[in-house]
Structures are given as C-alpha cells and as structure tokens.
Coordinates of C-alpha atoms in Angstrom, one line a residue:
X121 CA -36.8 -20.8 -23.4
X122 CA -34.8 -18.6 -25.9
X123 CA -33.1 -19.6 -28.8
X124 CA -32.4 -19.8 -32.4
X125 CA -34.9 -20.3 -35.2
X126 CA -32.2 -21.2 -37.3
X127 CA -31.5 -24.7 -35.4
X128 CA -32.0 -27.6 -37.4
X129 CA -34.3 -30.8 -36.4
X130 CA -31.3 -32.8 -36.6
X131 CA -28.8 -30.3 -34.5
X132 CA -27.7 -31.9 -30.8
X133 CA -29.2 -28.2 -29.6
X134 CA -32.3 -29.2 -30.9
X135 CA -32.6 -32.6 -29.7
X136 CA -31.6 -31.1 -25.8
X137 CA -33.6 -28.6 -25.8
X138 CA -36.9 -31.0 -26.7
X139 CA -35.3 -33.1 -23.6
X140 CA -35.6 -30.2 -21.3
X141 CA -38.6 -28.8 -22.1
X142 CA -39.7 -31.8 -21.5
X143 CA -38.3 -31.9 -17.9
X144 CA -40.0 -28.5 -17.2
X145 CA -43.2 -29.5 -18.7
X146 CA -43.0 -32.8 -16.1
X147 CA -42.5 -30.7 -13.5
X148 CA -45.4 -28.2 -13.9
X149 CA -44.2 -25.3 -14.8
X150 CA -45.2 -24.0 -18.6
X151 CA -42.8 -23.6 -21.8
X152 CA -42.8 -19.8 -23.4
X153 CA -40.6 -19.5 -26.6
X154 CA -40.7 -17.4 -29.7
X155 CA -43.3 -19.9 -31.0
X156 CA -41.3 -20.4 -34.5
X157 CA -38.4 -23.3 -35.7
X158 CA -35.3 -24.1 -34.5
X159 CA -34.9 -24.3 -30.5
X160 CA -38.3 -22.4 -29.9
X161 CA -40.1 -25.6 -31.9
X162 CA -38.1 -27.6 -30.1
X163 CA -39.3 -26.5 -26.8
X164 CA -42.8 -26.1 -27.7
X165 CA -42.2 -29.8 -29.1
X166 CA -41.1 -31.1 -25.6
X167 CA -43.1 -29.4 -23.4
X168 CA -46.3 -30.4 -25.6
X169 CA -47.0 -33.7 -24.0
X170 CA -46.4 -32.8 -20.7
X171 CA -49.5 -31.5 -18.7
X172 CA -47.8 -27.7 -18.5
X173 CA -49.2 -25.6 -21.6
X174 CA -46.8 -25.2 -24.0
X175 CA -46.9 -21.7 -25.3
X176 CA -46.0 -19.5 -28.6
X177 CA -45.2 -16.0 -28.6
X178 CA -44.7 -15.5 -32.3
X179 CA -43.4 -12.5 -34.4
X180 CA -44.8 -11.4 -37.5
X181 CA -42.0 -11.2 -39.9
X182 CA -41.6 -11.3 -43.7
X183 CA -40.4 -14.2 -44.9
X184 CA -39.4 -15.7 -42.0
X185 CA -40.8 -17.2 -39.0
X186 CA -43.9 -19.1 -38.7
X187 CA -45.8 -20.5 -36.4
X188 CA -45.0 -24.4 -34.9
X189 CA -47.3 -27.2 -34.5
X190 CA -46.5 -27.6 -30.8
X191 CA -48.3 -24.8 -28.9
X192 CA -51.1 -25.0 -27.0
X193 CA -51.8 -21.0 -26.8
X194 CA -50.2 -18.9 -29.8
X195 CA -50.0 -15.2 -29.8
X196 CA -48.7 -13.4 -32.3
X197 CA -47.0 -9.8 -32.1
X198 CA -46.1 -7.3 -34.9
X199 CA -43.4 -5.5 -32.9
X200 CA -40.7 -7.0 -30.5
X201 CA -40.8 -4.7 -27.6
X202 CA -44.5 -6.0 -27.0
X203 CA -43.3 -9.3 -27.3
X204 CA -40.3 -8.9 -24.8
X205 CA -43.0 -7.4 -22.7
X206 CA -44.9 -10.4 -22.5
X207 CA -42.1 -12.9 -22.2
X208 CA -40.8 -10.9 -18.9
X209 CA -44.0 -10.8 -17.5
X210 CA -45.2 -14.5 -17.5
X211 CA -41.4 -15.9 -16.8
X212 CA -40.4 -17.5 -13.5
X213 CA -36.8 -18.3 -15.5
X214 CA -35.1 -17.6 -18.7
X215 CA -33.3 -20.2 -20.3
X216 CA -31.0 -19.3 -22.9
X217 CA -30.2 -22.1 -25.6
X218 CA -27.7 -21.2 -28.4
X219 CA -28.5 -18.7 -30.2
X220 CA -28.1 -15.5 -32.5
X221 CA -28.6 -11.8 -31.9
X222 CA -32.4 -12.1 -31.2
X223 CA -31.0 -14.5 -28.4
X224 CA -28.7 -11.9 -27.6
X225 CA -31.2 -9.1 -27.5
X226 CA -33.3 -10.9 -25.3
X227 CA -30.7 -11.4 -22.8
X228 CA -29.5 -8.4 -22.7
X229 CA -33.1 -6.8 -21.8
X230 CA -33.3 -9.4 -19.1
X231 CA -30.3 -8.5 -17.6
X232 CA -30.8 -4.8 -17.9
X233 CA -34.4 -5.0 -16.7
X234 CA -33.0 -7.3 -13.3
X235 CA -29.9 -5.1 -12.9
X236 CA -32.1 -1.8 -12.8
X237 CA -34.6 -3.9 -10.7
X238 CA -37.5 -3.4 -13.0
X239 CA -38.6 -6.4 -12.4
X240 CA -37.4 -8.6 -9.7
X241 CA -34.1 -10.9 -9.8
X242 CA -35.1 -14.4 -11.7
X243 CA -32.9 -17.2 -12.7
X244 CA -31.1 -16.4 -15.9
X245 CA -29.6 -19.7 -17.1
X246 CA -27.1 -20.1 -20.2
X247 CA -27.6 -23.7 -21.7
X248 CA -24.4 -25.3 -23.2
X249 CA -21.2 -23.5 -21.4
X250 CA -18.8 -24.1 -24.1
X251 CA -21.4 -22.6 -26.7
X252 CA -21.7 -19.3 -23.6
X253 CA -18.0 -19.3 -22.6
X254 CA -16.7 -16.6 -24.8
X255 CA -19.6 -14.3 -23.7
X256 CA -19.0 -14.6 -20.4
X257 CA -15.5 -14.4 -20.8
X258 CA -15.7 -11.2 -22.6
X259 CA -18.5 -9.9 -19.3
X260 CA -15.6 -10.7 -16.4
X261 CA -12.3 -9.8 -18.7
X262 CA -13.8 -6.9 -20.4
X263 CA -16.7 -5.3 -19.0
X264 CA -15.9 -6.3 -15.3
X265 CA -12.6 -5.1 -15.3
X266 CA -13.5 -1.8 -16.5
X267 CA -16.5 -1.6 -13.9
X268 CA -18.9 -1.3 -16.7
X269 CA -21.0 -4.2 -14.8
X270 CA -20.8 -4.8 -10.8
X271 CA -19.1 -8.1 -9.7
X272 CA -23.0 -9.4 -8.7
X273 CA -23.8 -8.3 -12.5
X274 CA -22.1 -11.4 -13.2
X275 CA -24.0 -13.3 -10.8
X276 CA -27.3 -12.7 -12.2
X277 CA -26.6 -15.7 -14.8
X278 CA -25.5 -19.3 -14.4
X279 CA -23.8 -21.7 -17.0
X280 CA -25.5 -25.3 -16.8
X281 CA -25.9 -28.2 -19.1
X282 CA -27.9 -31.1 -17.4
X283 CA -31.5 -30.8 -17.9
X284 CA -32.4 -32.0 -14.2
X285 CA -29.5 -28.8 -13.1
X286 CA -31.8 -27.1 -14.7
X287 CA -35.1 -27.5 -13.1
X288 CA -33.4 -27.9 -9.7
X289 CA -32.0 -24.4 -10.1
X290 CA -35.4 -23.2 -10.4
X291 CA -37.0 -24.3 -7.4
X292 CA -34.3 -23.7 -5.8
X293 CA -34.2 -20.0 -6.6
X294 CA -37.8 -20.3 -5.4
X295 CA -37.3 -22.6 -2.2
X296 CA -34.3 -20.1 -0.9
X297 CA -36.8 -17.4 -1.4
X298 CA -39.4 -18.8 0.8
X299 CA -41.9 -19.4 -2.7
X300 CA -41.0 -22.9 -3.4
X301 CA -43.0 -25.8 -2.4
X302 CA -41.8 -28.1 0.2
X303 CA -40.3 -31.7 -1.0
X304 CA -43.6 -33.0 0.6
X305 CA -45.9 -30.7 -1.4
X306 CA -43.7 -30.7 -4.7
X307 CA -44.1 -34.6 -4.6
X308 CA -47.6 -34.1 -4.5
X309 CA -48.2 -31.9 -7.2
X310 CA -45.8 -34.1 -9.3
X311 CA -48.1 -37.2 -8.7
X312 CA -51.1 -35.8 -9.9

C-alpha cells in the first residue's frame, strides 16, 4: 500500500486505508508500506491485528520520516531505488492511496517496470477515483491520444473504492490466472 506520509490521523484517507488493510490482513495476504505516518501508518495500523505480518520498508531521511509503531518487520533503506526494489519484489498488488510525488514515483516505476515486462503484470489499483480521476484523465486524453502509451497501457490500472472490491480484485487477478485458491480452499485458509 502506497501513499502519503503527510495524511493526518484524522483525514477520511486515513481512516479507509486502516479499514482495508485491515481486509487484506483478514484475508492473509501481508501489508508493505513506506513504514512512516500518514497512509503508510495507517496501513501498517490495520493490518497489525490481523494474522498477515504487517511490514515497514522505511527511508532514512533528514528530518522527516520515522518509523511507525505498527510493523511487525521494519527495514530501513538509505536510498529509494533499493527500496522500490524491494517493494516490487515482495508485492502480489499495488494499492495506491492518495498521495504526493513519492506516490507518484512509485507508480510510475510500477507501470514502467509491467509495461516493459520486467516483472510480470500485477494488479495496480488507484484507491479513491475522484482523488485519481484527473490522472487518468490526463493518461487517455493526453498521452493516449498521442500514442505515448498503448490502449492496454491504460488497462494495467483499475479505479476502485470499496475495501471488499479490493481484495476481490486480487484473487481474482490470481484465480483467472490459474494461482488462486479455489472458494473451497480459500474458505479454509480464512477459518484458520
């Protein structure tokens, strides 16, 4: 999960973003953020109680971030390029709350790294559509129409809101792929 340190405790972003970490956490699979404030605390915040690790991948920065409370594993990196590294290589999804041009820098490697196939395609999911709108506006109007991206460039990203949307969208990536558990097996694992 991606998103802005700047995000208040109070901010309706924060408060969703606790709410589906939660839901991912429930459902086994493990919450990765930034590991400092804003939306990455709130993840690491939701997905804490749940029986998935919740997980930090912190930056060392002056006078800014540090670390939250709500990790089960913390790393911390002095550069970003080692830190996108490790993001991209431990993530079945991307999950993009609102955010600001770390947010933005993120996505954009993701997309790069998917459209170039150097790594394989994953779900890329933009949280709160009115907050994403313009972007993807600006991707079909702009760079669409000028054939800087392909029309399944746009594909590679989906705009959803409910928490549950969500985590269905990620098994069902997975289930169309043949990697998913069946409902039978899923059930099972979520009873544990």
């Amino acid at each position: 999960i991606f998103g802005s340190a700047r995000t208040p405790k109070t901010d309706h972003y924060y408060r969703a973003t606790v709410q589906l970490a939660r839901g991912l956490a429930k459902n086994h699979l493990a919450v990765i953020t930034g590991g400092g404030p804003g939306i990455m605390e709130a993840a690491n915040k939701g997905a804490f109680a749940g029986p998935s690790p919740s997980i930090g991948l912190n930056i060392a920065l002056p006078h800014e971030q540090g670390g939250n409370a709500f990790q089960d594993i913390n790393c911390t990196f002095q550069h970003f390029f080692a830190r996108k590294v490790m993001f991209v290589k431990t993530s079945c999804a991307f999950i993009m709350m609102p955010g600001g041009f770390g947010t933005l820098d993120e996505l954009a490697e993701i997309l790069v790294l998917i459209q170039t196939r150097k790594i394989r395609r994953l779900p890329i999911i933009l949280v709160h559509s009115p907050y994403w709108k313009g972007l993807m506006d600006w991707f079909r109007e702009t760079l669409l129409t000028e054939r800087m991206i392909g029309p399944d460039d746009i594909g590679l990203m989906q705009l959803l809101d409910d928490p549950d949307a969500i985590v269905s969208a990620i098994f069902d990536h997975y289930q169309t792929r043949g990697f998913a558990l069946s409902p039978q097996e899923r059930e099972a694992v979520l009873s544990l």
